[in-house]
Each structure stands twice: as C-alpha cells, then as structure tokens.
XYZ file of C-alpha atoms in Angstrom:
188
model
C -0.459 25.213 -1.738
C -2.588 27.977 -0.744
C -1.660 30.905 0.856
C -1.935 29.595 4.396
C 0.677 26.727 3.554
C -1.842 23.969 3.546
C -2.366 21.884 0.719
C -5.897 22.395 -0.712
C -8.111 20.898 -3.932
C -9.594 23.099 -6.499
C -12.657 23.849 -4.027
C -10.406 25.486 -1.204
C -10.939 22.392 1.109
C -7.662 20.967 3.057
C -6.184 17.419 1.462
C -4.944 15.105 3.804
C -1.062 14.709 2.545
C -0.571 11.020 3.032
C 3.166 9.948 3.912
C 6.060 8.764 1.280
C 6.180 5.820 3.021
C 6.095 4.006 6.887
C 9.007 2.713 8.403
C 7.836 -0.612 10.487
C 9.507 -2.707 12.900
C 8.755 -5.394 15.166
C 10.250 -7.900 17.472
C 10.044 -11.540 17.779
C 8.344 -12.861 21.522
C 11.253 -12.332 24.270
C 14.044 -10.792 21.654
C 14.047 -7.649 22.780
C 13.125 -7.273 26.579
C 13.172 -3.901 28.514
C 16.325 -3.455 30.367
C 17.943 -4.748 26.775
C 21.818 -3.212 27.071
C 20.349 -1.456 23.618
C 17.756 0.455 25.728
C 14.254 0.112 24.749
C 10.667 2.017 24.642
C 7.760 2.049 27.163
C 4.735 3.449 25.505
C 2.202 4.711 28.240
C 0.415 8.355 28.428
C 3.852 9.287 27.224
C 6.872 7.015 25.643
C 9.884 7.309 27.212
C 13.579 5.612 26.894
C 14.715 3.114 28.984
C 18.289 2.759 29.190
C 20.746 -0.956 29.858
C 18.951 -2.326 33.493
C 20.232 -6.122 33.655
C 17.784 -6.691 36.613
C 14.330 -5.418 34.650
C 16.063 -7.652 32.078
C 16.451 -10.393 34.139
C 12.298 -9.861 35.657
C 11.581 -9.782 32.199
C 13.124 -12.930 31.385
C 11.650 -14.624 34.116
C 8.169 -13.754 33.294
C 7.858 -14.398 29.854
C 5.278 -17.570 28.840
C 8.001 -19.075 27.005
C 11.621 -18.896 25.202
C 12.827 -16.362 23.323
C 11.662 -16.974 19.972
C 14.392 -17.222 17.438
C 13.504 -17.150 13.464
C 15.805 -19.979 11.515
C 16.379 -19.538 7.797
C 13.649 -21.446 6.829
C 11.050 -19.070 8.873
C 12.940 -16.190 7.870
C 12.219 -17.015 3.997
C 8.298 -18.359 5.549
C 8.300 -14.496 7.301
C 9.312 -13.003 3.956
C 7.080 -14.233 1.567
C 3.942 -14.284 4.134
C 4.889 -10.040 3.889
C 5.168 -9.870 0.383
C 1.802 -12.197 -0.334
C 0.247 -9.594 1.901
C 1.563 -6.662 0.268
C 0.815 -7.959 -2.900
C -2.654 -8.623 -1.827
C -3.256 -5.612 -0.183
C -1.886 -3.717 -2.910
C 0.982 -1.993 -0.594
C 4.374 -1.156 -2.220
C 6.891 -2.832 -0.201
C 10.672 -1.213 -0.745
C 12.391 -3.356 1.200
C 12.396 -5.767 4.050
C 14.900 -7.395 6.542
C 13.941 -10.074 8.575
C 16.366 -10.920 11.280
C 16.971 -13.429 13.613
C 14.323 -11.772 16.475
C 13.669 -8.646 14.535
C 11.456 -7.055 11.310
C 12.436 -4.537 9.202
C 10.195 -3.018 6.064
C 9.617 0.245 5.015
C 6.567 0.108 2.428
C 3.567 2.450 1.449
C -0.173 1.443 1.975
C -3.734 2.714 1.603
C -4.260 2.144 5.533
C -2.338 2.772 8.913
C 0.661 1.408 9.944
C -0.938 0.133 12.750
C -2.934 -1.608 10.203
C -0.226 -2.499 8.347
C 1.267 -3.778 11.277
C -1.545 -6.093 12.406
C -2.065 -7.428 9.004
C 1.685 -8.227 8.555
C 2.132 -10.226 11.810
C -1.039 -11.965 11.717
C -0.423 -13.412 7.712
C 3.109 -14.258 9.305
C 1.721 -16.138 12.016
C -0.624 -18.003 9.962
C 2.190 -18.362 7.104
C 4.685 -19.729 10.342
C 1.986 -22.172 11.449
C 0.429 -23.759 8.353
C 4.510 -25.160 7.923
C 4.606 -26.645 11.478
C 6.124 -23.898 13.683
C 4.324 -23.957 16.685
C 4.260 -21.455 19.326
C 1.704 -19.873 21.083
C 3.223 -16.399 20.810
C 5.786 -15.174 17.851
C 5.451 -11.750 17.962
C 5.774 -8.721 20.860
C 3.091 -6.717 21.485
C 2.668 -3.863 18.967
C 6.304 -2.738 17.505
C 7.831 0.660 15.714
C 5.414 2.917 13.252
C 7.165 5.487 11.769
C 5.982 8.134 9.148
C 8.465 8.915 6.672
C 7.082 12.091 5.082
C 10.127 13.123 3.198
C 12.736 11.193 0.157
C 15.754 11.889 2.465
C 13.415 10.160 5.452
C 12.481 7.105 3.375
C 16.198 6.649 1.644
C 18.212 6.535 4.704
C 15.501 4.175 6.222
C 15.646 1.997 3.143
C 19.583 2.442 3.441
C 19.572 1.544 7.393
C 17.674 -1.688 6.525
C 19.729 -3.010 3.837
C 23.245 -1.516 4.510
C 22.913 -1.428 8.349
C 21.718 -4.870 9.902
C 25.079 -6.857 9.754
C 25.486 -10.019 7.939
C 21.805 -9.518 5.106
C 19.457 -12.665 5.958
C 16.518 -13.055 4.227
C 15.932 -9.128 2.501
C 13.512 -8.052 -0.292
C 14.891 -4.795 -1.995
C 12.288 -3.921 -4.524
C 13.577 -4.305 -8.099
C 11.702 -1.246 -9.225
C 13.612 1.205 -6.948
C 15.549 3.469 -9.084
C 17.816 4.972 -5.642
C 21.534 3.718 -6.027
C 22.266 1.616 -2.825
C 24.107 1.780 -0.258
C 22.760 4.991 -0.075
C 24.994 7.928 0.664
C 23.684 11.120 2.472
C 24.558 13.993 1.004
C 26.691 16.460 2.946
C-alpha cells in the first residue's frame, strides 16, 4: 500500500482490488412476493425494506402471469449442474451452492460482475430447465441479491449461512477444494 492507503503497482498508479468473492441470490417466479411475512427489498433511486403486508402480498399474488414456480428434485439437480457447467465454462470458482425449493444460493468468484454473473447463471438454468421439458414462460424474478464479500470472515460466514443455515440441505455443491472446516464457527 502506499502511503495514502490505496493499493498501487510498481508505477504509482491505483489497482482496482477485486472482491474475495460475491454472494448471489435469486428467487424462483412468484416465491418470494413483496409483502412476504419475511419482508423483502424494493430497489428504486434508493432500496428500502419492506416489512410483513398480507394485502401487497395478496395484489402481488393476483397479478403474477402464472403460479408460483416451485423447483422439484429433479430441477433442483437440472439448476445445479446448469451453475456448475457455467462456472466451469466461464472459469468462475464456485464455493458453494444451495438451491432451494423457490430460492438460489452461491457464493463464487468470477472475472466479471455479479450482475453478470447473475444473468449468465439464470439464463444457462433456463435453457438447462427447458432442454429437459420444464416449461414455463418465466422461472426466475427479476434481478436478485449481489453482494461483495471483500473480506475471509465476509465470505466464510456466507459460505457457512448457505450450507449450515437453509434447513433440511437439497441439492448443495460445497467445493471439495475448500480447506475452511464447516459448519463454520465465528470466532468470538
């Protein structure tokens, strides 16, 4: 580092530090609706938090193109390997990933942006979910959670939250390579 904190090459000039990792989530179509008793997001010129509101819920329900959609086992497993044949091919290191019932997990590293990563993940599971006769118009939410986990602690409790913290495990990937003792314990 030079004096000024920043992290700079041997010519003086400012490095972009790139994160340890990105912590990615997204929904499946209608499985989690605003007004959710879990609270959810609303992204606009600023995000805010929107807490348990059965009626939104209920508007939201009403208005969607179709049911909820609900991943079986065999889409799960469909889901998991479309995310690791994209990883693979994109060269991204994927530590782990949880898919759920209506819901994504993965925390992985990649040479691009997790909105990137994000697009290129639901779109090879879409394709992955089609070519084996699931057919709806619409799996996926719009967008989903892009998080930057910049430090170890950040990227072992997210790893830890995925695979210690969903419930009953469905179909999971934990890479065989990591070298963290799981379930992870924070330290006090």
């Amino acid at each position: 580092p030079s004096r000024s904190g920043l992290v700079t090459d041997n010519y003086g000039d400012m490095m972009t530090c790139q994160p340890l990792g990105y912590f990615i989530t997204f929904t499946t179509y209608g499985g989690w609706l605003h007004g959710d008793s879990r609270g959810s997001i609303v992204k606009g010129k600023t995000t805010k938090f929107l807490p348990e509101n059965p009626a939104l819920r209920a508007y939201e329900k009403s208005v969607q193109e179709h049911e909820t959609v609900v991943l079986d086992s065999e889409a799960r497993e469909i889901v998991k390997q479309a995310i690791l044949e994209t990883c693979r091919f994109r060269e991204w290191l994927l530590y782990t990933a949880h898919i759920r019932s209506t819901h994504i997990h993965l925390v992985l590293k990649a040479n691009a942006s997790p909105e990137r990563v994000l697009i290129d993940l639901k779109a090879y599971a879409t394709r992955s979910l089609r070519k084996n006769g699931y057919d709806q118009r619409r799996f996926w939410t719009r967008h989903g959670s892009t998080r930057y986990l910049n430090t170890t602690s950040q990227l072992n409790k997210s790893i830890h939250y995925i695979i210690s913290e969903q419930g009953k495990p469905m179909s999971m990937y934990l890479n065989p390579g990591l070298t963290c003792q799981f379930p992870y314990k924070p330290e006090a």
